[in-house]
Structure formats: structure tokens, C-alpha cells
Coordinates of C-alpha atoms in Angstrom, one line a residue:
Chain B
M1 CA 40.9 23.6 -40.4
T2 CA 39.8 27.3 -40.1
S3 CA 37.5 28.3 -37.5
E4 CA 34.5 28.7 -40.0
E5 CA 35.3 25.0 -41.3
I6 CA 35.4 23.6 -37.6
V7 CA 32.1 25.2 -36.8
E8 CA 30.6 24.2 -39.9
K9 CA 31.8 20.0 -39.3
I10 CA 30.6 20.1 -35.6
K11 CA 27.5 21.5 -37.0
T12 CA 26.6 18.8 -39.5
D13 CA 28.0 15.9 -37.3
Q14 CA 26.7 17.1 -33.6
G15 CA 23.8 19.6 -34.7
K16 CA 21.4 18.4 -32.4
A17 CA 23.8 18.0 -29.3
I18 CA 25.0 21.5 -29.3
N19 CA 23.1 24.3 -28.6
S20 CA 24.6 26.9 -30.8
S21 CA 27.7 27.8 -32.3
E22 CA 29.6 30.9 -33.6
V23 CA 32.8 32.4 -34.7
N24 CA 34.1 35.1 -32.4
L25 CA 36.7 37.4 -33.2
G26 CA 38.3 34.6 -35.4
D27 CA 38.0 31.8 -32.8
S28 CA 35.4 29.3 -33.1
V29 CA 32.8 28.8 -30.0
I30 CA 30.1 26.2 -29.5
F31 CA 27.6 26.3 -26.8
V32 CA 26.9 23.1 -25.0
G33 CA 24.4 22.0 -22.1
A34 CA 26.1 20.6 -19.1
E35 CA 24.4 17.1 -19.7
R36 CA 26.0 16.9 -23.1
I37 CA 29.6 18.2 -22.4
H38 CA 31.3 14.8 -21.7
D39 CA 30.1 13.4 -25.1
I40 CA 30.9 16.5 -27.2
A41 CA 34.2 16.4 -25.4
E42 CA 34.9 12.7 -26.5
Y43 CA 33.7 13.2 -30.0
L44 CA 35.9 16.0 -30.4
K45 CA 38.7 14.5 -29.0
N46 CA 38.3 11.3 -31.0
D47 CA 37.2 12.6 -34.4
P48 CA 40.4 12.2 -36.7
D49 CA 39.5 15.2 -38.6
L50 CA 39.1 17.5 -35.3
D51 CA 41.7 15.9 -33.2
F52 CA 41.8 17.9 -30.3
D53 CA 44.3 16.0 -28.1
Y54 CA 45.4 19.1 -25.8
L55 CA 43.3 20.7 -23.2
S56 CA 44.5 23.9 -22.7
N57 CA 42.5 25.6 -20.3
I58 CA 39.1 25.7 -18.2
T59 CA 37.5 28.8 -16.9
G60 CA 34.7 29.5 -14.6
T61 CA 32.9 32.8 -15.2
D62 CA 30.0 34.2 -13.0
Y63 CA 27.4 36.6 -14.9
L64 CA 25.6 37.8 -11.8
N65 CA 25.6 41.6 -12.6
E66 CA 24.5 40.8 -16.0
E67 CA 21.6 39.1 -15.0
R68 CA 22.0 36.5 -17.5
E69 CA 20.3 33.2 -17.4
P70 CA 22.0 30.8 -16.6
R71 CA 24.3 32.4 -14.1
F72 CA 27.5 30.5 -14.5
E73 CA 29.6 29.2 -17.3
V74 CA 32.1 26.7 -17.9
V75 CA 34.6 27.5 -20.6
Y76 CA 37.1 25.0 -22.2
E77 CA 40.0 25.6 -24.5
L78 CA 41.1 23.0 -26.5
H79 CA 43.9 22.6 -29.2
S80 CA 44.8 20.1 -31.5
I81 CA 48.6 19.7 -31.7
E82 CA 48.7 17.7 -34.9
K83 CA 46.0 19.9 -36.8
N84 CA 46.9 23.2 -35.2
H85 CA 43.4 24.6 -34.6
S86 CA 41.8 25.2 -31.6
I87 CA 37.9 25.5 -30.3
R88 CA 36.1 27.1 -27.3
I89 CA 33.4 25.3 -25.6
R90 CA 31.1 27.3 -23.4
V91 CA 28.8 25.5 -21.0
G92 CA 26.1 27.2 -19.1
L93 CA 25.4 26.0 -15.4
D94 CA 22.5 26.6 -13.4
E95 CA 22.7 28.7 -10.1
E96 CA 20.7 26.1 -8.1
D97 CA 22.7 23.0 -9.1
P98 CA 26.0 23.9 -10.8
T99 CA 27.0 20.2 -11.6
I100 CA 28.9 19.5 -14.5
P101 CA 30.6 16.1 -15.7
T102 CA 34.4 15.8 -15.4
V103 CA 36.6 15.8 -18.5
S104 CA 39.6 14.3 -16.6
D105 CA 39.3 11.0 -18.0
L106 CA 39.8 12.3 -21.5
W107 CA 42.5 14.9 -20.7
K108 CA 44.3 14.3 -17.4
G109 CA 45.3 18.0 -17.4
A110 CA 41.8 18.7 -16.5
L111 CA 42.1 17.4 -13.0
Y112 CA 43.8 20.7 -11.6
P113 CA 41.6 23.5 -13.2
E114 CA 38.4 21.2 -12.4
R115 CA 39.3 21.1 -8.7
E116 CA 40.0 25.0 -8.8
L117 CA 36.4 25.5 -10.3
F118 CA 35.0 23.4 -7.2
D119 CA 37.3 25.7 -5.0
M120 CA 36.6 29.1 -6.7
F121 CA 33.4 28.8 -7.7
G122 CA 31.6 25.6 -6.0
F123 CA 31.0 24.0 -9.1
N124 CA 30.2 20.2 -8.3
I125 CA 32.4 18.2 -10.6
K126 CA 30.8 14.9 -11.1
G127 CA 33.1 11.9 -11.5
H128 CA 36.4 13.8 -10.2
S129 CA 38.9 11.7 -8.5
N130 CA 39.9 14.0 -5.8
L131 CA 37.2 17.2 -5.4
S132 CA 38.8 19.2 -2.3
R133 CA 40.1 22.5 -1.9
L134 CA 42.9 23.4 -4.1
I135 CA 44.1 26.9 -3.7
M136 CA 41.9 28.2 -0.4
P137 CA 42.5 26.3 3.1
E138 CA 40.7 23.5 3.7
E139 CA 38.4 25.0 6.1
W140 CA 37.4 28.1 4.1
E141 CA 34.0 29.2 3.8
G142 CA 32.5 30.3 0.3
N143 CA 34.0 30.5 -3.1
P144 CA 36.0 33.4 -3.5
L145 CA 35.3 34.1 -7.5
R146 CA 31.8 34.5 -7.2
K147 CA 30.3 37.9 -7.7
D148 CA 28.4 37.8 -4.7
Y149 CA 31.5 37.0 -2.8
P150 CA 32.8 40.3 -1.3
L151 CA 36.1 41.4 -2.3
T152 CA 37.5 43.1 0.9
I153 CA 36.1 41.0 3.8
E154 CA 38.4 38.6 4.5
D155 CA 37.0 35.6 6.7
V156 CA 39.6 35.3 9.1
T157 CA 38.4 32.6 11.4
F158 CA 38.9 33.9 15.0
S159 CA 36.3 32.2 17.4
H160 CA 34.9 35.8 18.7
N161 CA 34.0 37.1 15.3
R162 CA 33.1 34.3 13.6
E163 CA 29.3 35.0 13.7
F164 CA 29.9 38.5 13.3
K165 CA 31.9 38.0 10.1
Q166 CA 29.2 35.5 8.5
D167 CA 26.5 38.4 9.0
L168 CA 28.5 40.6 7.2
V169 CA 29.0 38.3 4.1
K170 CA 25.4 37.7 3.9
S171 CA 24.5 41.2 4.0
K172 CA 27.2 42.5 1.8
P173 CA 25.5 44.2 -1.4
R174 CA 26.4 42.7 -4.9
T175 CA 30.0 43.9 -6.3
R176 CA 30.2 47.1 -8.4
Chain I
M1 CA 60.2 -7.5 9.7
T2 CA 58.2 -10.4 10.7
V3 CA 58.9 -13.9 11.3
T4 CA 56.9 -16.4 9.1
D5 CA 55.7 -20.0 9.6
Q6 CA 59.1 -21.0 7.9
G7 CA 61.0 -19.0 10.5
L8 CA 62.2 -16.9 7.6
L9 CA 62.4 -13.2 8.0
E10 CA 60.0 -11.4 5.5
R11 CA 59.9 -7.6 4.7
E12 CA 56.8 -5.9 5.2
K13 CA 55.8 -3.2 3.0
D14 CA 56.8 -0.4 5.2
S15 CA 55.9 3.0 3.9
M16 CA 57.0 6.4 5.2
T17 CA 55.3 9.8 4.8
L18 CA 57.8 12.6 3.9
N19 CA 56.8 16.0 4.0
M20 CA 58.8 18.4 1.6
G21 CA 58.1 22.0 1.7
P22 CA 56.9 24.6 1.7
Q23 CA 60.0 26.1 2.7
H24 CA 62.3 23.9 1.1
P25 CA 64.7 25.8 -0.9
S26 CA 64.5 23.4 -3.8
T27 CA 60.9 23.6 -4.4
H28 CA 61.2 27.2 -6.0
G29 CA 58.9 29.0 -4.0
V30 CA 56.3 27.9 -1.6
F31 CA 55.4 24.5 -2.9
R32 CA 54.6 21.7 -0.6
V33 CA 54.4 18.1 -1.6
V34 CA 53.9 15.1 0.6
L35 CA 55.5 11.8 -0.5
E36 CA 54.6 8.7 0.3
M37 CA 58.1 6.9 0.6
D38 CA 58.9 3.2 0.0
G39 CA 62.6 3.2 1.3
E40 CA 64.2 5.1 -1.1
L41 CA 61.6 5.2 -3.8
V42 CA 58.6 7.5 -4.1
D43 CA 55.2 5.7 -4.2
S44 CA 53.0 8.4 -4.6
A45 CA 53.5 12.5 -4.5
E46 CA 50.6 14.6 -3.4
P47 CA 51.3 18.3 -4.4
H48 CA 49.7 21.3 -1.9
I49 CA 49.6 24.6 -3.3
G50 CA 47.9 27.9 -2.3
F51 CA 50.7 29.3 -0.1
L52 CA 51.2 32.4 -2.2
H53 CA 47.5 32.8 -3.1
T54 CA 47.2 36.8 -3.7
G55 CA 43.6 36.8 -5.4
I56 CA 45.2 38.7 -8.4
E57 CA 42.1 37.2 -10.6
K58 CA 39.5 38.6 -8.0
T59 CA 41.5 41.8 -7.5
S60 CA 41.4 42.4 -11.2
E61 CA 37.4 42.4 -11.2
A62 CA 37.7 45.6 -9.7
K63 CA 40.4 47.4 -11.1
R64 CA 40.3 49.2 -14.5
Y65 CA 42.1 47.3 -17.6
V66 CA 45.3 49.8 -17.1
H67 CA 45.6 48.7 -13.5
V68 CA 45.8 45.1 -14.2
I69 CA 48.9 45.4 -16.0
P70 CA 51.4 46.0 -13.1
M71 CA 49.6 42.9 -11.4
T72 CA 50.3 40.7 -14.3
D73 CA 53.9 41.3 -13.5
R74 CA 53.5 39.7 -10.1
L75 CA 52.2 36.5 -11.6
D76 CA 55.0 35.0 -13.5
Y77 CA 57.6 37.2 -11.7
L78 CA 60.6 35.9 -13.4
S79 CA 59.3 37.1 -17.0
P80 CA 56.9 40.0 -16.4
P81 CA 56.8 41.4 -20.0
G82 CA 55.6 37.9 -21.0
N83 CA 52.4 38.4 -19.1
N84 CA 52.0 42.1 -20.0
L85 CA 52.0 40.9 -23.7
A86 CA 49.3 38.3 -23.1
F87 CA 47.1 40.6 -21.3
C88 CA 47.4 43.5 -23.8
L89 CA 46.9 41.2 -26.7
T90 CA 43.8 40.0 -25.3
V91 CA 42.4 43.3 -24.4
E92 CA 43.8 44.6 -28.1
K93 CA 41.8 41.7 -29.6
L94 CA 38.5 42.8 -27.8
L95 CA 39.3 46.3 -28.6
Q96 CA 40.2 45.0 -32.2
T97 CA 43.0 47.4 -32.6
D98 CA 46.5 46.7 -34.1
V99 CA 49.7 48.0 -32.4
P100 CA 52.4 49.9 -34.7
E101 CA 55.4 47.7 -36.1
R102 CA 58.0 49.5 -33.8
A103 CA 56.0 48.5 -30.9
K104 CA 55.7 44.9 -32.0
F105 CA 59.2 44.6 -32.1
L106 CA 60.2 46.3 -28.8
R107 CA 57.6 43.9 -27.4
V108 CA 59.7 40.9 -29.0
I109 CA 62.8 42.2 -27.9
M110 CA 61.5 42.6 -24.0
C111 CA 59.7 39.1 -24.3
E112 CA 63.1 37.4 -25.5
L113 CA 65.3 39.3 -22.9
A114 CA 62.8 37.8 -20.2
R115 CA 62.8 34.6 -21.6
M116 CA 66.6 34.5 -21.5
A117 CA 66.7 36.1 -18.0
S118 CA 64.0 33.3 -16.9
H119 CA 66.1 30.6 -18.5
L120 CA 69.1 32.0 -16.7
V121 CA 67.3 31.7 -13.2
W122 CA 66.1 28.3 -14.0
L123 CA 69.5 27.0 -15.1
A124 CA 71.3 28.6 -12.0
T125 CA 68.7 27.2 -9.4
H126 CA 68.4 23.8 -11.4
A127 CA 71.9 23.4 -11.6
L128 CA 72.3 24.2 -7.7
D129 CA 69.8 21.8 -6.7
I130 CA 71.6 19.1 -8.3
G131 CA 75.0 20.5 -6.8
A132 CA 76.5 22.7 -9.3
M133 CA 77.3 25.6 -7.7
T134 CA 79.5 27.5 -10.2
V135 CA 76.7 27.5 -12.7
F136 CA 74.5 29.3 -10.4
L137 CA 76.9 32.3 -10.2
Y138 CA 77.6 32.3 -13.7
C139 CA 74.0 32.5 -14.7
W140 CA 73.3 35.3 -12.2
R141 CA 76.0 37.3 -13.6
E142 CA 74.3 37.5 -17.2
R143 CA 70.9 37.7 -15.7
E144 CA 72.3 40.9 -13.8
M145 CA 72.9 42.7 -17.1
I146 CA 69.5 41.8 -18.6
L147 CA 68.1 43.4 -15.3
D148 CA 70.1 46.6 -15.9
L149 CA 68.6 46.5 -19.4
N150 CA 65.2 46.3 -18.0
E151 CA 66.0 49.2 -15.5
E152 CA 67.5 51.4 -18.4
I153 CA 64.6 50.9 -20.7
S154 CA 61.6 51.1 -17.9
G155 CA 63.0 52.2 -14.5
V156 CA 62.4 49.0 -12.8
R157 CA 64.6 45.9 -12.7
M158 CA 62.2 43.1 -12.6
M159 CA 58.4 44.3 -12.7
T160 CA 58.9 46.4 -15.8
S161 CA 55.1 46.9 -16.9
Y162 CA 56.7 48.0 -20.1
I163 CA 54.2 46.8 -22.3
R164 CA 50.9 48.8 -22.2
L165 CA 47.8 48.9 -24.2
G166 CA 48.2 49.9 -27.7
G167 CA 51.9 49.7 -27.8
V168 CA 54.8 50.2 -25.1
V169 CA 55.2 52.8 -22.5
K170 CA 58.1 54.7 -24.0
D171 CA 60.3 54.6 -27.2
S172 CA 63.7 52.9 -26.9
T173 CA 66.9 55.3 -26.9
P174 CA 69.8 54.7 -29.1
G175 CA 72.0 54.0 -26.1
W176 CA 69.8 51.4 -24.9
L177 CA 69.7 49.7 -28.5
Q178 CA 73.4 49.8 -28.2
S179 CA 73.5 48.2 -24.9
V180 CA 71.2 45.7 -26.0
R181 CA 73.3 45.2 -29.1
N182 CA 76.5 44.6 -26.7
F183 CA 74.6 42.0 -24.7
V184 CA 73.6 40.1 -27.7
E185 CA 77.4 39.9 -29.0
Y186 CA 78.6 39.3 -25.7
F187 CA 76.1 36.1 -24.8
P188 CA 76.7 33.3 -26.9
A189 CA 80.1 32.9 -25.7
K190 CA 78.7 32.8 -22.1
I191 CA 75.9 30.0 -22.9
D192 CA 79.0 27.8 -24.2
E193 CA 80.6 28.3 -20.7
Y194 CA 77.8 27.0 -19.1
E195 CA 77.5 23.9 -21.6
R196 CA 81.3 23.4 -21.0
L197 CA 80.2 22.9 -17.2
L198 CA 77.4 20.5 -17.6
T199 CA 76.4 19.1 -21.2
H200 CA 79.3 16.4 -21.0
N201 CA 79.7 16.5 -17.2
P202 CA 79.4 12.6 -16.0
I203 CA 77.7 13.4 -12.9
W204 CA 75.1 15.8 -14.5
L205 CA 74.5 13.2 -17.2
D206 CA 74.1 10.6 -14.3
R207 CA 71.6 12.8 -12.4
T208 CA 69.6 13.7 -15.4
Q209 CA 69.2 11.0 -18.1
N210 CA 66.3 8.8 -18.1
I211 CA 64.9 10.8 -15.3
G212 CA 61.5 12.0 -14.7
V213 CA 60.6 10.6 -18.3
M214 CA 57.3 11.7 -19.8
S215 CA 56.4 10.3 -23.2
R216 CA 54.9 12.3 -26.0
E217 CA 51.3 11.1 -25.4
E218 CA 51.5 11.8 -21.7
A219 CA 53.0 15.1 -22.1
I220 CA 50.2 16.0 -24.2
N221 CA 47.4 14.3 -22.1
W222 CA 48.8 15.9 -19.0
S223 CA 48.7 19.5 -20.6
M224 CA 52.2 20.1 -20.2
S225 CA 53.5 23.2 -22.2
G226 CA 56.5 25.0 -23.3
P227 CA 60.2 23.4 -23.1
V228 CA 58.7 20.4 -21.2
L229 CA 56.3 19.7 -24.0
R230 CA 59.1 19.9 -26.5
A231 CA 61.5 18.1 -24.7
S232 CA 59.2 15.2 -24.9
G233 CA 59.4 15.4 -28.9
V234 CA 56.2 17.6 -29.6
N235 CA 56.8 20.4 -32.0
W236 CA 54.7 23.0 -30.3
D237 CA 55.6 26.5 -30.1
L238 CA 53.0 29.1 -30.2
R239 CA 55.4 31.7 -31.7
K240 CA 55.3 29.4 -34.7
Q241 CA 52.0 27.8 -34.5
R242 CA 50.2 30.9 -33.7
P243 CA 52.4 33.8 -34.6
Y244 CA 51.4 36.9 -32.7
S245 CA 53.4 40.3 -32.1
G246 CA 55.1 39.9 -35.4
Y247 CA 57.0 36.7 -34.6
E248 CA 56.2 35.5 -38.2
N249 CA 58.9 38.2 -39.3
F250 CA 61.5 36.2 -37.3
E251 CA 63.7 33.0 -38.3
F252 CA 64.3 30.8 -35.6
E253 CA 64.2 27.3 -34.9
V254 CA 62.0 25.4 -32.2
P255 CA 64.5 22.9 -30.4
T256 CA 62.8 19.7 -29.5
G257 CA 63.9 16.7 -27.5
K258 CA 63.5 12.8 -27.9
N259 CA 63.4 11.0 -24.6
G260 CA 61.4 13.6 -22.6
D261 CA 64.1 13.2 -19.4
I262 CA 65.5 16.0 -17.1
Y263 CA 68.5 15.9 -19.7
D264 CA 66.4 16.7 -22.8
R265 CA 64.4 19.6 -20.9
Y266 CA 68.0 21.1 -20.1
L267 CA 68.9 20.8 -23.7
V268 CA 66.0 22.4 -25.2
R269 CA 66.0 25.4 -22.9
V270 CA 69.7 25.9 -23.6
A271 CA 69.0 25.5 -27.2
E272 CA 66.1 28.3 -26.5
L273 CA 68.7 30.9 -24.7
R274 CA 70.5 30.8 -28.4
Q275 CA 67.3 31.0 -30.3
S276 CA 66.0 33.9 -28.1
R277 CA 69.7 35.7 -28.5
E278 CA 69.1 35.0 -32.3
I279 CA 65.5 36.5 -32.1
V280 CA 66.9 39.9 -30.5
R281 CA 69.5 39.9 -32.8
Q282 CA 67.2 40.2 -35.8
A283 CA 65.0 42.4 -34.1
L284 CA 67.7 45.1 -33.4
K285 CA 68.6 44.6 -37.0
N286 CA 65.1 45.4 -38.8
L287 CA 63.7 47.7 -35.9
P288 CA 61.6 50.0 -38.0
A289 CA 61.1 53.5 -37.4
G290 CA 58.0 55.0 -36.5
P291 CA 55.3 55.3 -33.7
Y292 CA 55.8 52.9 -30.5
K293 CA 52.2 53.2 -29.6
V294 CA 48.8 53.4 -31.5
D295 CA 47.5 56.9 -32.4
D296 CA 44.0 56.3 -30.9
N297 CA 43.8 58.6 -27.8
K298 CA 40.9 56.4 -26.7
I299 CA 43.4 53.9 -25.9
S300 CA 47.0 55.4 -25.3
L301 CA 47.8 58.7 -23.9
P302 CA 48.3 61.8 -26.2
N303 CA 51.7 62.9 -26.5
R304 CA 52.9 65.5 -23.9
K305 CA 53.7 67.9 -26.5
T306 CA 50.0 68.1 -28.0
L307 CA 48.5 68.7 -24.4
K308 CA 49.5 72.3 -24.4
S309 CA 48.1 73.0 -28.0
S310 CA 45.0 70.8 -28.5
M311 CA 42.0 70.8 -26.3
E312 CA 40.7 67.5 -27.8
A313 CA 44.2 65.9 -26.5
L314 CA 43.8 67.2 -23.1
I315 CA 40.1 66.1 -22.7
H316 CA 41.4 62.6 -24.1
H317 CA 44.0 62.6 -21.5
F318 CA 41.7 63.8 -18.8
K319 CA 39.3 61.0 -19.8
L320 CA 41.6 58.3 -20.2
V321 CA 43.6 58.9 -16.8
S322 CA 40.3 59.7 -14.8
E323 CA 38.0 56.7 -16.6
G324 CA 40.2 54.4 -18.3
V325 CA 39.5 52.4 -21.4
S326 CA 36.1 51.1 -22.1
V327 CA 36.3 47.4 -23.8
P328 CA 33.3 46.5 -26.1
K329 CA 31.3 43.3 -24.4
G330 CA 32.8 40.3 -25.3
E331 CA 35.2 37.4 -24.2
T332 CA 38.3 36.2 -25.7
Y333 CA 41.5 34.3 -25.1
V334 CA 44.7 34.8 -26.6
P335 CA 47.8 32.5 -25.9
I336 CA 51.5 33.4 -26.0
E337 CA 54.5 31.4 -25.5
G338 CA 56.0 32.2 -22.4
P339 CA 59.4 30.9 -21.0
R340 CA 57.3 28.0 -19.4
G341 CA 54.7 27.4 -22.0
E342 CA 51.4 28.7 -22.8
V343 CA 50.4 31.8 -21.3
G344 CA 46.9 33.0 -22.0
F345 CA 44.4 35.6 -20.5
Y346 CA 40.6 34.6 -20.8
I347 CA 38.7 38.2 -20.1
V348 CA 35.3 38.8 -20.2
S349 CA 34.3 42.2 -20.6
D350 CA 30.8 43.7 -19.9
G351 CA 31.4 46.9 -21.9
S352 CA 32.5 49.1 -18.7
N353 CA 36.1 50.0 -18.0
V354 CA 36.6 47.1 -15.4
P355 CA 37.2 43.5 -16.7
S356 CA 34.2 41.3 -15.4
R357 CA 36.3 38.5 -15.4
V358 CA 40.4 37.7 -15.8
K359 CA 41.8 34.2 -15.7
L360 CA 45.2 33.4 -16.5
R361 CA 46.2 30.1 -18.0
A362 CA 49.2 29.4 -16.1
P363 CA 51.7 26.8 -17.4
S364 CA 53.3 26.1 -14.1
F365 CA 49.6 25.5 -12.8
M366 CA 48.7 23.3 -15.4
A367 CA 52.1 21.3 -14.9
I368 CA 51.9 20.3 -11.3
P369 CA 49.7 17.2 -11.8
G370 CA 52.2 15.9 -14.2
M371 CA 55.2 16.8 -12.3
C372 CA 53.8 14.7 -9.4
K373 CA 53.1 11.9 -11.9
M374 CA 56.6 12.0 -13.1
M375 CA 58.1 11.6 -9.3
E376 CA 56.1 8.3 -8.8
G377 CA 58.7 5.5 -8.9
C378 CA 61.7 7.8 -8.9
F379 CA 64.4 7.8 -6.2
I380 CA 63.8 10.6 -3.3
A381 CA 67.2 12.2 -4.6
D382 CA 65.5 12.8 -8.0
V383 CA 62.5 14.8 -6.8
V384 CA 64.4 18.1 -6.5
G385 CA 65.8 17.4 -9.9
I386 CA 62.1 16.8 -11.5
I387 CA 60.8 20.0 -9.6
G388 CA 63.6 22.1 -11.0
S389 CA 63.3 20.4 -14.7
I390 CA 59.7 21.6 -14.8
D391 CA 60.8 25.2 -13.8
I392 CA 57.5 26.2 -11.8
V393 CA 57.0 29.8 -10.6
M394 CA 54.6 29.7 -7.5
G395 CA 53.3 33.4 -8.2
E396 CA 51.5 32.2 -11.2
V397 CA 50.5 28.9 -9.8
D398 CA 48.7 30.3 -6.9
R399 CA 47.7 33.6 -8.3

């Protein structure tokens, strides 16, 4: 199916469940609310015409500098191996409560990227089997890929500078 | 052992925790896996990553687009041109620009040479893990030739940064093309040599067949990609499915396996060595003449000669060096087929000359949970074989 056909089909089938949809630079993109993402993912995987059986990637983005509401976004890239088409799902997440249900029950490949989202962005992945730090050390504070996390200050844990460092992190201006 | 009521000796389940890595030579970098052992058998394997975390994704958010390209080299450090290409294709998609034909062919040649070099490192170290020392030395010999070719065209042996926005950094010379031609003629006999050592070797077969098996459905569900996915019988190669950079002009086969075990992954990668060599041969034969980068001075630097005569070129040069390329607002993702599988960058641009978010979809990163699933129930001696057969590169796992 072409990107236009995919978007049209989802609009007719799940028009109420998705927020909006578009074809962006040739890619089909749908915008979904966090509470609906699991249902939509299940539909995309099980619908025989769409058949999105392969999860390629999950990404988090932080739109702090663009003053956009909601601040965070989770982006899923799905492929269909049989049908050879793709889709991007973009899910907005609130700053106060960045909670999103896991899709690792549908695609096991989601386990690691979702853990990375927890680690790097501090998103709460509801239903994930092992939500712990993945790339950063267990005792690390903060979520490095958030825009308000400083690029240059490395929070090296020494007893003598712990409080000083924390003050520095708090008082630091927004990046760029 | 405990004595039961009947006076018989009964074996209690006695598990042992075994730590492997991060300094273990067979983990191919700094990868740590904690194995829960029941005698010789692995009960469960828990991976620990992050030892090579360099924060490249975060650093990219403070660098101009052009400055990100040398950092992409360091992600999958065994095939830098593939990362350069993935990054450049994504930015070029946002810029909505197309590169000249000659640049596409040069990109394909570099990427396929890198794929050969990467597969040679894989074969060398994988065979060494399982105990075949000779193959290691043979593969290193041929890889050295590819690195020499890299050096000749880009000045660097490994981190080439040869592929840039809007084309490649400089044109190829007739001498370099002849060197590549010589290598392409020389290489097939050497692949036969590796195969003579391994393909029918009974020790190799014993250590690889029916070990680390992953079925077609599992491989798709666990998001495996590249040769691992194809060895499980899935015909999925992004060079065929989503042709990029002119791959639709080349005739090549996509080798697939049947059983999805270590041996099939070996066969698929060796077949890919031959196919890559075939693609390079065709690219050399059909290499079109013409410019090697786009003629848009907002994206690529103007030619050196014009700087002395054209004021406009001088201004463009100054603006491009001091300010960089400004990319229109938007976000996109372009996947390409790297040596390990699907490599893609998800880039968010806020309209400035610095990316707002750069995310690498790394095939090795996505493969690690599936790899540890394969280890469950296998012998401890096969763990190194399974790690080797996935061909992980920690640079792109930890980023």
C-alpha cells in the first residue's frame, strides 16, 4: 500500500481513535493520544491489510525549546515485512505525567528501546517487565536526553561536591 | 545433594551465577552478560550495556549538521560510510535535495567496501572465538587492503567521513578506481579460501549447526535485522525493499537461510561478501561521469577555482563554513541496510543549523534482547558462538 492508502485506511477504520494523520515527505504518519496507543498498535499489527509485524524503532523527543504542548513525544516506526510498507506513529506526552503503555507484549523488540526511553527521558512505561536504567549507571540522577539536562556538567558522584553539583544542575539555563 | 526419606541421593537444582565481560575478548567490545547457569546449561542471560556510552546523541544536539557526520563514524566503527550515508540521506530528505548520479555510485562503492570490511572482521573474530585461528589472519589480510583503499580516497583508514551532505567529499581518481578494480578481481578467490577452511569443516559444523536457533516469527517479533533476520528465512533487505542511493540500478541477490542457526548466519554473510563484491564490480563498470556533489552552494562548498573569480561563491563559502546548513523544520527517518541490519537516523529539525534531536536506530542495540533469548537453554561453550553470530558493535549499542 502507498502511504496515502495507509493513511486513508486508518482514517476510515479508526478515525475516532487517532488525533490526526498526514503524509510527510512521503511517509505515512498518524498522531495518537497516549491512552489509545496500545489499541492502535494492536490494530496495526493484527489488521490483515496493514500487517505491521516489525517494530523498527522507538524514539523520544523533547520539544522544550519550541514551547510546544505537549512537551514530549514518543515516535514509533513500524514496517510490514510481507506488505513492504511503513508507518510512523507520534504520541504526545505531558510534562507532568509522561506515562505511556508498553507495546512490548505485541513486539518483543520494544523491550530495549522502551527501557532506553525510561532511562534517557524519564518516561514511565506502564506494564514494562523490567523498567530500570539501561545505558546510564543505576545510581545516575536525571535523564540525559531531556533538553533541560545540561550538556557539559557531568554529575560525577563525590561526597564533597554532591550538593554543589545539584545546585548547578538546577540553576542552569535552558540549552541553546 | 540431599538424602531423601528413601535414602536416595537426589540432586537439588543448583544454579550458579557467572559473570561474562565486560572485558571478555569474545564479547566484541565492552558487553557484559550475567549468566544464570544450571551445570553446563544457561538458564537465563541478562545483558548489561552502557560501558561505551559516549553521549553522541546528546552531543549532536549542540553541533551543526556537518559536524555530526564525523561523530556518526564512531557509532558503528566497523562500517563508517554506512552511518554517514544514513545521516546524509535523512538530512537530504529534509532538505529535499537529490545528489548527482556519480556521487550515488561513489557512495555505493564506499558502502559496499565497508560492508566487506565489516563482514571480514566479523568472520575473523567469530571464527577465532570458535577456535579457527587461520581464518582470523586471512580475513585481516584482505581487510587491510580495503582500509588502504579508504586511506587512498579519503586520507583516513577507518573513520573516513567520505560521504557528506550533497554528495561526497572529493572525486575519485583513476588510480583509485584501478586499485578497487584490482581488489574486486582478487577478492573472490580469497572468499573461496575462507570457505574451504570452514564451510565443510566438521568442527565448524558441530559448533554452529542447530545452535542459537531463531525461527522466522521470533526473529521478526524480536526486531532482529540484517543477516540475522535473513538467516531465519525472511527476505528483507532494504537495498531491495526501499532502494536508496541508486541501489535499484544494481543486480544482486539477497541470500537467505532456512534454519536460523549460527551456521546459516555464517552462510548468509559469506554470500553477502560475494554479492557486495558484485555490486562494486557493477558500480565500477557503470560509474557515470559528472559532478560528485550537488551544485547548490547552500548545501555543499563551492569549487576552489570559483572562489578567486566569483564574489557570490566566496560569500557562500564563508556562510557555509561559519554558519553551516540550515535545515527546514520537520522530522524524518530514512532506513538503510548496513552490514548489521537496518541503520537509520530519526532527525528532528527546528529550522536552525543545529539538529534538535538525532536518534540512531542501531541494529546491534535492537538485537541484544533477542540474542540473550537465544542463549537460554544452550551450553556455556556456545554463548561466544551466539554473540559472534549476531555481530554486535558496542559503539552503536551504547552510542
